[in-house]
């Protein structure tokens, strides 16, 4: 390419050599060094006047030094009268910090975009941004390339019977990326979600009720509410309808609504099984009155009230309203303790904390109704279906509800916590099929191992391939992947440099090159051609 120079940062020199080799030119000469105090020095040693400059700088283990080095190189090229400056960043640094997760958090990805603009950037080329809406952070054009065609081509060539495979997302936040690959290969897809099991606070008047509350909000034992209430509370039977003389029927009368027994009202309306809310079932004994229901509370003509002891199965019309969805059999649940699937009879690490809460059973009730309700009683009113634990400083910090897509760091911490039990749910049929677990970044191995064990030990999958664009592989993630028998291969690209000592920790690692993708993007950008074909799939 004439009137074009390609410079390499210190993050990934082998990638730059592959790009230049495919473009048929040599990298531009630049001296990169550091002073004794750690400052970065850049000196461009070739003429770049009125030329298109491409600076290839990806992330590495020294991510902060790479960012500062890139900014200094952009400033140096701008001072050298370059026609245009394009930053080629296969892995965009700080892309996981693209939104505000707490009240005093920072949107660091936007700050990096602003720094690039101030340094003098004219164009950005990257691969698989963590969130595609990050392109709005930039004040210059952004080419967000995708590695999906590379991964799809590897699947077609190296995976036997890939037509029967299922693409699975290891968290709800990656479903868009998973469905895109599944649509391209015409495959089915599934989702794996993890949910932290919350320890419940048991109080004196709700211990027996809460312990027998099922997952669907109903009680496992019939008549449990009546026994938990005060002995003086009882359900008043219905009186026969009051006959009104014909002389009085012609007179208009006001429709009044008297205070009635809530249990009687439910029986009149036909709800003999009781409501599904735990708060509605734990009614105070003092609020139950013995007054019979008023005339306004009587059932309307034509509507028959259900008998208190009637069986729903005796009604032939009740079977038509029964919810029978056969797809529910594809929803599989399991237990994760310390990040691994365990059997149902495995002791829960939270049982000790729950057993300590039973000491509240013998605590006497409040003596005066005017006294404020203790804090431990108010904590029992919190919904047991909630799965998130946040500090007061971060909970609902942005207004509204907590973000449903929790960060990977929080998920990894939950899986590694030995005192915390996590529930995992697999949606989709993967039995006797190979599975591709897809995401954009592989950093820590906890969530990947948990998802692989779920689809194999609970779903019955034959093989598991973990696939991602950027292989960061922090800590000992590759050792954990190698030790996991449920994972057969890990497929990533070389957008992020993988040190040799880390790559030697496993034999399951497969690295795909992105040199062709980036070199073609650079060539088309230099000549002003469309890059639409770089997003297409080819056999």
Coordinates of C-alpha atoms in Angstrom, one line a residue:
X1 CA 0.0 0.0 0.0
X2 CA 1.4 3.3 -1.1
X3 CA 1.3 6.4 1.2
X4 CA 0.5 4.2 4.2
X5 CA 2.5 3.2 7.3
X6 CA 1.8 0.5 9.9
X7 CA 3.3 0.9 13.3
X8 CA 3.5 -1.6 16.1
X9 CA 3.1 -1.0 19.7
X10 CA 4.7 -3.1 22.3
X11 CA 1.6 -5.2 23.2
X12 CA 1.4 -7.6 20.3
X13 CA 4.4 -7.4 17.9
X14 CA 3.8 -10.9 16.4
X15 CA 0.3 -9.8 15.3
X16 CA 1.7 -6.8 13.5
X17 CA 4.2 -8.9 11.7
X18 CA 1.5 -11.2 10.4
X19 CA -0.6 -8.2 9.2
X20 CA 2.3 -6.6 7.4
X21 CA 3.3 -9.9 5.8
X22 CA -0.1 -10.2 4.3
X23 CA -0.1 -6.6 3.1
X24 CA 3.4 -7.0 1.6
X25 CA 5.1 -4.3 3.5
X26 CA 7.3 -3.8 6.5
X27 CA 6.3 -2.2 9.8
X28 CA 7.2 1.4 10.3
X29 CA 10.2 2.2 12.4
X30 CA 9.5 3.7 15.8
X31 CA 11.6 3.7 18.9
X32 CA 9.7 2.8 22.1
X33 CA 11.5 3.0 25.4
X34 CA 11.0 3.8 29.1
X35 CA 12.9 6.1 31.4
X36 CA 14.1 5.0 34.7
X37 CA 11.1 6.4 36.5
X38 CA 8.7 4.4 34.2
X39 CA 7.8 7.2 31.8
X40 CA 7.2 6.1 28.1
X41 CA 9.1 7.7 25.3
X42 CA 8.2 7.4 21.6
X43 CA 10.2 8.5 18.6
X44 CA 8.9 8.0 15.0
X45 CA 11.9 7.3 12.8
X46 CA 10.3 7.4 9.3
X47 CA 8.5 10.1 7.4
X48 CA 4.7 10.0 7.7
X49 CA 3.9 13.4 6.2
X50 CA 0.6 13.3 4.3
X51 CA 0.3 9.5 4.8
X52 CA -2.3 7.2 6.3
X53 CA -0.9 5.9 9.6
X54 CA -2.2 2.7 11.3
X55 CA -1.1 2.0 14.8
X56 CA -1.7 -1.6 16.0
X57 CA -1.9 -1.8 19.7
X58 CA -3.9 -4.4 21.6
X59 CA -4.2 -5.1 25.3
X60 CA -1.7 -7.2 27.3
X61 CA -0.8 -7.9 30.9
X62 CA 0.5 -4.4 31.1
X63 CA -2.7 -2.8 29.9
X64 CA -2.1 0.7 31.4
X65 CA 1.3 1.0 29.8
X66 CA -0.2 0.0 26.4
X67 CA -2.9 2.6 26.6
X68 CA -0.4 5.4 27.5
X69 CA 2.0 4.2 24.8
X70 CA -0.8 4.3 22.2
X71 CA -1.8 7.9 23.2
X72 CA 1.8 9.1 22.9
X73 CA 2.2 7.4 19.5
X74 CA -1.0 9.1 18.2
X75 CA 0.3 12.5 19.4
X76 CA 3.7 11.9 17.8
X77 CA 2.1 11.0 14.5
X78 CA -0.2 14.0 14.6
X79 CA 2.8 16.2 15.2
X80 CA 4.5 14.5 12.2
X81 CA 1.8 15.9 9.8
X82 CA 0.1 12.5 9.2
X83 CA -2.9 12.6 6.8
X84 CA -5.0 10.3 9.0
X85 CA -4.3 8.2 12.1
X86 CA -6.2 4.9 12.7
X87 CA -5.9 3.0 15.9
X88 CA -6.2 -0.7 15.3
X89 CA -7.2 -2.2 18.6
X90 CA -8.2 -5.8 18.4
X91 CA -9.0 -5.9 22.1
X92 CA -10.3 -2.6 23.3
X93 CA -9.0 -1.8 26.8
X94 CA -11.5 -1.3 29.7
X95 CA -14.3 -2.5 27.5
X96 CA -15.9 -4.3 30.4
X97 CA -16.3 -0.9 32.2
X98 CA -18.8 0.5 29.6
X99 CA -21.6 1.4 32.1
X100 CA -22.0 2.7 35.5
X101 CA -22.5 -0.2 37.9
X102 CA -22.6 1.9 41.1
X103 CA -23.4 5.4 42.2
X104 CA -19.8 6.4 42.5
X105 CA -18.5 4.2 39.6
X106 CA -16.8 5.4 36.4
X107 CA -17.6 4.7 32.8
X108 CA -13.9 4.0 32.0
X109 CA -14.5 2.9 28.4
X110 CA -15.9 6.4 27.6
X111 CA -12.9 8.0 29.2
X112 CA -10.5 6.0 27.0
X113 CA -12.5 7.1 23.9
X114 CA -12.2 10.7 25.0
X115 CA -8.5 10.3 25.5
X116 CA -8.1 8.9 22.0
X117 CA -10.0 11.9 20.6
X118 CA -7.9 14.4 22.5
X119 CA -4.7 12.7 21.3
X120 CA -5.8 13.2 17.6
X121 CA -7.3 9.9 16.4
X122 CA -9.3 9.8 13.2
X123 CA -10.5 6.2 13.0
X124 CA -10.8 3.1 15.2
X125 CA -10.8 -0.5 14.1
X126 CA -11.5 -3.1 16.8
X127 CA -13.0 -6.6 17.1
X128 CA -16.1 -7.6 19.2
X129 CA -16.6 -4.8 21.6
X130 CA -18.0 -6.0 24.9
X131 CA -21.0 -3.8 24.2
X132 CA -21.7 -2.6 20.7
X133 CA -23.3 0.6 21.9
X134 CA -19.8 1.7 23.0
X135 CA -19.4 3.1 19.5
X136 CA -21.4 6.1 20.7
X137 CA -18.5 7.0 23.0
X138 CA -16.3 8.0 20.1
X139 CA -16.3 11.2 18.1
X140 CA -14.8 9.4 15.1
X141 CA -15.9 6.4 12.9
X142 CA -15.5 3.0 14.5
X143 CA -15.3 -0.3 12.6
X144 CA -16.4 -3.0 15.1
X145 CA -15.4 -6.2 13.3
X146 CA -16.6 -9.6 14.4
X147 CA -14.8 -12.9 14.8
X148 CA -18.0 -15.0 14.4
X149 CA -17.1 -16.0 10.7
X150 CA -13.7 -17.4 11.9
X151 CA -15.3 -19.4 14.7
X152 CA -18.1 -20.7 12.5
X153 CA -15.5 -21.8 9.9
X154 CA -13.5 -23.7 12.6
X155 CA -16.7 -25.4 13.7
X156 CA -17.6 -26.6 10.2
X157 CA -14.1 -28.0 9.6
X158 CA -13.1 -29.5 13.0
X159 CA -16.3 -30.5 14.8
X160 CA -17.9 -33.8 13.7
X161 CA -21.7 -33.8 13.6
X162 CA -21.8 -30.0 14.2
X163 CA -25.2 -29.9 12.6
X164 CA -26.7 -31.4 15.7
X165 CA -24.9 -29.1 18.1
X166 CA -26.4 -26.5 20.4
X167 CA -24.9 -23.0 21.1
X168 CA -25.2 -22.1 24.8
X169 CA -24.8 -18.8 26.6
X170 CA -23.2 -19.0 30.0
X171 CA -25.2 -16.0 31.2
X172 CA -28.2 -14.0 30.1
X173 CA -26.1 -11.1 28.9
X174 CA -24.6 -13.1 26.1
X175 CA -27.7 -14.3 24.4
X176 CA -27.5 -11.9 21.5
X177 CA -24.1 -13.1 20.6
X178 CA -25.2 -16.7 20.9
X179 CA -28.3 -16.4 18.9
X180 CA -26.3 -14.7 16.1
X181 CA -23.9 -17.7 15.8
X182 CA -26.8 -20.1 16.1
X183 CA -28.7 -18.4 13.3
X184 CA -25.6 -18.4 11.1
X185 CA -25.1 -22.1 11.5
X186 CA -28.8 -22.9 11.7
X187 CA -28.5 -24.5 15.1
X188 CA -30.5 -24.4 18.3
X189 CA -29.4 -22.4 21.3
X190 CA -29.7 -22.5 25.1
X191 CA -29.0 -20.4 28.1
X192 CA -27.3 -21.2 31.4
X193 CA -28.2 -18.9 34.3
X194 CA -26.8 -18.8 37.9
X195 CA -28.8 -17.6 40.8
X196 CA -27.4 -17.0 44.3
X197 CA -29.5 -18.9 47.0
X198 CA -30.4 -16.4 49.6
X199 CA -30.3 -17.2 53.3
X200 CA -33.7 -16.6 54.9
X201 CA -34.2 -14.9 58.2
X202 CA -36.8 -16.8 60.3
X203 CA -39.0 -15.0 62.9
X204 CA -41.2 -16.3 65.7
X205 CA -44.5 -16.2 63.8
X206 CA -43.3 -17.2 60.4
X207 CA -40.7 -19.9 61.0
X208 CA -43.1 -22.8 60.4
X209 CA -44.8 -21.1 57.4
X210 CA -41.6 -20.1 55.6
X211 CA -39.9 -23.5 56.1
X212 CA -42.7 -25.2 54.2
X213 CA -43.1 -22.6 51.5
X214 CA -42.5 -24.2 48.1
X215 CA -40.6 -22.7 45.2
X216 CA -43.8 -21.9 43.4
X217 CA -45.2 -19.9 46.3
X218 CA -47.7 -22.5 47.5
X219 CA -47.5 -24.5 50.7
X220 CA -46.5 -28.1 50.9
X221 CA -48.8 -28.9 53.8
X222 CA -52.5 -28.1 53.7
X223 CA -53.9 -26.2 56.7
X224 CA -50.6 -24.8 57.7
X225 CA -51.8 -21.2 57.9
X226 CA -54.7 -22.0 60.3
X227 CA -52.4 -23.9 62.7
X228 CA -49.8 -21.1 62.6
X229 CA -52.4 -18.5 63.6
X230 CA -53.7 -17.9 67.1
X231 CA -56.0 -20.5 68.5
X232 CA -58.8 -18.0 68.9
X233 CA -58.8 -17.3 65.1
X234 CA -61.2 -19.4 63.2
X235 CA -63.0 -19.3 59.9
X236 CA -66.7 -18.3 60.2
X237 CA -68.9 -20.5 58.2
X238 CA -71.2 -19.0 55.6
X239 CA -74.7 -18.2 56.6
X240 CA -77.6 -19.0 54.2
X241 CA -78.6 -16.2 52.0
X242 CA -80.9 -13.6 53.6
X243 CA -84.3 -13.5 52.0
X244 CA -85.5 -10.0 51.3
X245 CA -89.3 -9.3 51.2
X246 CA -90.8 -8.3 47.9
X247 CA -91.9 -5.0 49.4
X248 CA -88.4 -4.0 50.1
X249 CA -86.9 -5.0 46.8
X250 CA -88.6 -2.1 45.0
X251 CA -87.0 0.5 47.3
X252 CA -83.6 1.7 46.4
X253 CA -81.0 0.9 49.0
X254 CA -77.5 2.0 49.4
X255 CA -74.8 -0.6 48.7
X256 CA -72.7 -0.8 51.8
X257 CA -69.4 -2.6 52.4
X258 CA -68.9 -3.8 56.0
X259 CA -65.8 -5.1 57.5
X260 CA -65.6 -8.8 56.9
X261 CA -63.5 -11.8 57.6
X262 CA -60.7 -12.0 55.0
X263 CA -60.7 -15.8 55.2
X264 CA -64.5 -15.9 54.7
X265 CA -64.2 -13.5 51.7
X266 CA -61.7 -15.8 50.0
X267 CA -64.0 -18.7 50.5
X268 CA -66.9 -16.8 49.0
X269 CA -64.9 -15.9 46.0
X270 CA -63.8 -19.4 45.4
X271 CA -60.2 -19.3 46.6
X272 CA -60.2 -22.1 49.0
X273 CA -56.4 -22.8 48.5
X274 CA -55.4 -19.4 49.6
X275 CA -53.3 -16.8 47.9
X276 CA -49.7 -17.4 46.8
X277 CA -48.2 -14.4 48.7
X278 CA -46.5 -15.3 52.0
X279 CA -47.5 -12.0 53.4
X280 CA -51.2 -12.5 52.6
X281 CA -51.1 -15.9 54.3
X282 CA -49.5 -14.7 57.5
X283 CA -52.5 -12.7 58.6
X284 CA -52.5 -11.4 62.2
X285 CA -55.0 -13.2 64.5
X286 CA -56.3 -9.8 65.8
X287 CA -57.4 -8.8 62.3
X288 CA -59.9 -11.7 62.0
X289 CA -63.4 -10.8 63.1
X290 CA -66.3 -13.0 63.8
X291 CA -68.8 -10.8 62.0
X292 CA -70.7 -12.6 59.2
X293 CA -70.3 -11.3 55.7
X294 CA -72.6 -8.5 54.6
X295 CA -75.1 -8.8 51.8
X296 CA -72.7 -7.0 49.5
X297 CA -70.2 -9.8 50.1
X298 CA -72.5 -12.6 49.0
X299 CA -71.7 -14.2 45.6
X300 CA -73.6 -12.9 42.6
X301 CA -76.3 -15.0 41.1
X302 CA -75.0 -17.5 38.6
X303 CA -71.6 -17.8 40.3
X304 CA -71.2 -20.8 42.5
X305 CA -68.8 -20.5 45.5
X306 CA -66.3 -23.3 45.9
X307 CA -66.8 -25.5 48.9
X308 CA -64.1 -25.2 51.5
X309 CA -63.1 -28.9 51.3
X310 CA -63.9 -29.4 47.6
X311 CA -61.3 -31.1 45.4
X312 CA -60.3 -29.1 42.2
X313 CA -60.1 -32.5 40.4
X314 CA -63.9 -33.0 40.9
X315 CA -64.7 -30.1 38.7
X316 CA -64.5 -31.2 35.0
X317 CA -64.0 -27.6 33.8
X318 CA -60.9 -27.1 36.0
X319 CA -58.7 -29.4 33.9
X320 CA -59.0 -27.0 31.0
X321 CA -57.2 -24.2 32.8
X322 CA -54.3 -26.4 33.9
X323 CA -51.0 -25.2 32.5
X324 CA -49.3 -28.1 30.7
X325 CA -46.3 -26.9 28.8
X326 CA -44.1 -29.7 27.5
X327 CA -41.2 -27.4 26.9
X328 CA -40.7 -27.2 30.7
X329 CA -39.0 -30.5 30.5
X330 CA -36.1 -28.7 28.8
X331 CA -35.5 -26.6 31.9
X332 CA -32.9 -28.3 34.1
X333 CA -31.8 -27.1 37.5
X334 CA -28.8 -28.0 39.6
X335 CA -26.7 -26.9 42.6
X336 CA -23.3 -25.3 42.5
X337 CA -21.1 -25.5 45.5
X338 CA -17.7 -23.9 45.2
X339 CA -18.3 -23.6 41.5
X340 CA -19.0 -27.3 40.8
X341 CA -22.2 -29.3 40.3
X342 CA -23.1 -31.4 43.3
X343 CA -25.9 -33.9 44.0
X344 CA -29.2 -33.0 45.6
X345 CA -28.2 -34.8 48.9
X346 CA -25.0 -32.8 49.2
X347 CA -25.0 -30.7 52.4
X348 CA -25.5 -27.0 51.8
X349 CA -22.8 -24.7 53.1
X350 CA -25.5 -22.2 54.2
X351 CA -27.3 -24.7 56.4
X352 CA -25.4 -23.6 59.5
X353 CA -26.4 -20.1 59.0
X354 CA -30.0 -21.1 58.5
X355 CA -30.1 -23.4 61.5
X356 CA -28.9 -20.5 63.7
X357 CA -32.0 -18.5 62.6
X358 CA -34.3 -21.1 64.2
X359 CA -33.4 -19.6 67.6
X360 CA -35.9 -16.9 66.8
X361 CA -38.7 -19.4 67.1
X362 CA -38.7 -19.3 70.9
X363 CA -38.5 -15.6 71.0
X364 CA -41.7 -14.1 72.6
X365 CA -44.0 -12.0 70.5
X366 CA -44.1 -8.2 71.0
X367 CA -46.1 -7.3 74.1
X368 CA -47.5 -4.0 72.9
X369 CA -48.9 -3.5 69.4
X370 CA -47.8 0.1 69.5
X371 CA -44.2 -1.0 69.8
X372 CA -42.1 -0.7 66.6
X373 CA -41.5 -4.0 64.8
X374 CA -38.0 -5.3 65.4
X375 CA -35.5 -5.1 62.5
X376 CA -35.2 -8.9 62.4
X377 CA -38.9 -9.2 61.7
X378 CA -38.9 -6.6 59.0
X379 CA -36.1 -8.5 57.3
X380 CA -38.4 -11.5 57.0
X381 CA -40.7 -9.5 54.7
X382 CA -38.1 -9.3 52.0
X383 CA -38.9 -11.5 49.1
X384 CA -37.2 -14.9 49.2
X385 CA -37.1 -15.0 45.4
X386 CA -34.4 -12.2 45.3
X387 CA -31.0 -13.4 44.3
X388 CA -28.8 -10.3 44.7
X389 CA -26.9 -9.1 47.7
X390 CA -25.7 -5.5 47.5
X391 CA -24.4 -3.0 50.0
X392 CA -26.6 0.0 50.8
X393 CA -24.1 2.1 48.8
X394 CA -24.6 0.2 45.6
X395 CA -28.1 -1.2 45.8
X396 CA -30.5 0.7 43.4
X397 CA -27.8 3.3 43.1
X398 CA -28.9 4.4 39.6
X399 CA -32.6 4.5 40.5
X400 CA -35.0 1.7 39.7
X401 CA -34.0 -1.9 39.9
X402 CA -30.6 -3.5 40.1
X403 CA -29.0 -4.3 36.7
X404 CA -30.0 -7.8 35.7
X405 CA -26.7 -8.5 34.0
X406 CA -24.3 -8.8 36.9
X407 CA -20.6 -8.3 36.1
X408 CA -18.4 -11.3 35.5
X409 CA -16.3 -10.4 38.6
X410 CA -19.4 -10.7 40.9
X411 CA -20.4 -14.0 39.3
X412 CA -16.8 -15.4 39.7
X413 CA -16.7 -14.3 43.3
X414 CA -20.0 -16.1 44.0
X415 CA -18.8 -19.3 42.4
X416 CA -15.5 -19.3 44.3
X417 CA -17.1 -18.6 47.7
X418 CA -17.1 -21.9 49.7
X419 CA -19.8 -20.6 52.0
X420 CA -22.3 -19.8 49.3
X421 CA -24.5 -22.1 47.3
X422 CA -25.5 -21.1 43.8
X423 CA -28.4 -22.5 41.8
X424 CA -27.9 -23.1 38.1
X425 CA -30.6 -23.4 35.5
X426 CA -30.2 -24.8 31.9
X427 CA -32.8 -23.8 29.4
X428 CA -32.6 -25.9 26.2
X429 CA -32.2 -29.6 25.2
X430 CA -28.6 -30.6 24.9
X431 CA -28.9 -34.3 25.5
X432 CA -26.6 -36.4 23.3
X433 CA -25.4 -33.3 21.4
X434 CA -22.2 -31.3 21.3
X435 CA -22.3 -27.9 22.9
X436 CA -20.6 -24.6 22.0
X437 CA -20.4 -22.3 25.0
X438 CA -20.0 -18.8 23.5
X439 CA -18.9 -15.5 24.9
X440 CA -16.7 -12.6 23.9
X441 CA -14.1 -12.8 26.7
X442 CA -12.5 -15.6 28.6
X443 CA -10.9 -14.2 31.7
X444 CA -11.6 -16.4 34.8
X445 CA -12.6 -20.0 34.4
X446 CA -15.2 -20.4 37.2
X447 CA -18.3 -19.6 35.2
X448 CA -17.1 -21.6 32.2
X449 CA -16.4 -24.7 34.3
X450 CA -19.8 -24.4 36.0
X451 CA -21.6 -24.1 32.6
X452 CA -19.7 -27.0 31.2
X453 CA -20.5 -29.3 34.1
X454 CA -24.1 -28.2 34.0
X455 CA -24.6 -29.1 30.3
X456 CA -22.7 -32.4 30.7
X457 CA -23.7 -33.7 34.1
X458 CA -27.3 -32.3 34.1
X459 CA -28.0 -31.9 30.4
X460 CA -26.3 -35.0 29.1
X461 CA -24.2 -33.2 26.4
X462 CA -21.5 -35.3 24.6
X463 CA -18.8 -32.6 24.1
X464 CA -18.2 -29.1 25.2
X465 CA -16.3 -26.4 23.3
X466 CA -15.7 -23.1 25.0
X467 CA -15.4 -20.4 22.3
X468 CA -14.6 -16.7 22.7
X469 CA -12.9 -13.9 20.8
X470 CA -10.6 -12.5 23.4
X471 CA -8.6 -15.0 25.6
X472 CA -7.4 -13.0 28.5
X473 CA -6.9 -16.1 30.8
X474 CA -6.2 -14.4 34.1
X475 CA -4.8 -16.1 37.1
X476 CA -4.7 -19.9 36.8
X477 CA -7.7 -20.1 34.5
X478 CA -6.0 -22.4 31.9
X479 CA -5.0 -24.8 34.7
X480 CA -8.6 -25.0 35.9
X481 CA -9.8 -25.6 32.3
X482 CA -7.3 -28.3 31.8
X483 CA -8.4 -30.0 35.1
X484 CA -12.1 -29.9 34.0
X485 CA -13.0 -33.2 32.3
X486 CA -16.2 -31.7 30.9
X487 CA -14.4 -29.2 28.6
X488 CA -12.9 -30.7 25.4
X489 CA -11.5 -27.6 23.8
X490 CA -11.1 -23.9 24.2
X491 CA -11.1 -21.8 21.0
X492 CA -10.0 -18.2 21.0
X493 CA -8.4 -15.7 18.6
X494 CA -5.0 -14.1 18.9
X495 CA -6.5 -10.6 19.4
X496 CA -5.1 -10.7 22.9
X497 CA -1.5 -12.0 23.3
X498 CA -1.3 -15.3 25.2
X499 CA 2.1 -15.7 27.0
X500 CA 4.0 -18.9 26.2
X501 CA 4.1 -20.1 29.8
X502 CA 0.3 -19.8 30.0
X503 CA -0.3 -21.6 26.7
X504 CA 1.8 -24.5 27.9
X505 CA -0.6 -25.1 30.9
X506 CA -3.2 -26.9 28.7
X507 CA -3.5 -29.0 25.6
X508 CA -7.1 -27.9 25.0
X509 CA -6.2 -24.4 23.7
X510 CA -6.9 -23.6 20.0
X511 CA -5.8 -20.2 18.8
X512 CA -7.2 -18.7 15.6
X513 CA -5.4 -15.9 13.7
X514 CA -7.1 -12.6 13.0
X515 CA -4.3 -11.3 10.8
X516 CA -6.3 -11.8 7.6
X517 CA -9.3 -10.0 9.1
X518 CA -7.3 -7.0 10.3
X519 CA -5.1 -6.7 7.2
X520 CA -8.1 -6.7 4.9
X521 CA -9.8 -4.1 7.1
X522 CA -6.7 -1.9 6.9
X523 CA -6.4 -2.3 3.1
X524 CA -10.1 -1.5 2.5
X525 CA -9.9 1.5 4.9
X526 CA -6.9 2.9 3.1
X527 CA -8.5 2.6 -0.4
X528 CA -11.9 3.8 0.7
X529 CA -13.6 0.4 0.0
X530 CA -16.6 -1.1 1.9
X531 CA -15.9 -3.5 4.7
X532 CA -19.3 -5.1 4.5
X533 CA -17.9 -8.4 3.2
X534 CA -15.8 -8.9 6.4
X535 CA -19.1 -9.6 8.3
X536 CA -20.2 -12.4 5.9
X537 CA -19.9 -16.1 6.4
X538 CA -18.1 -18.2 3.8
X539 CA -17.8 -22.0 3.7

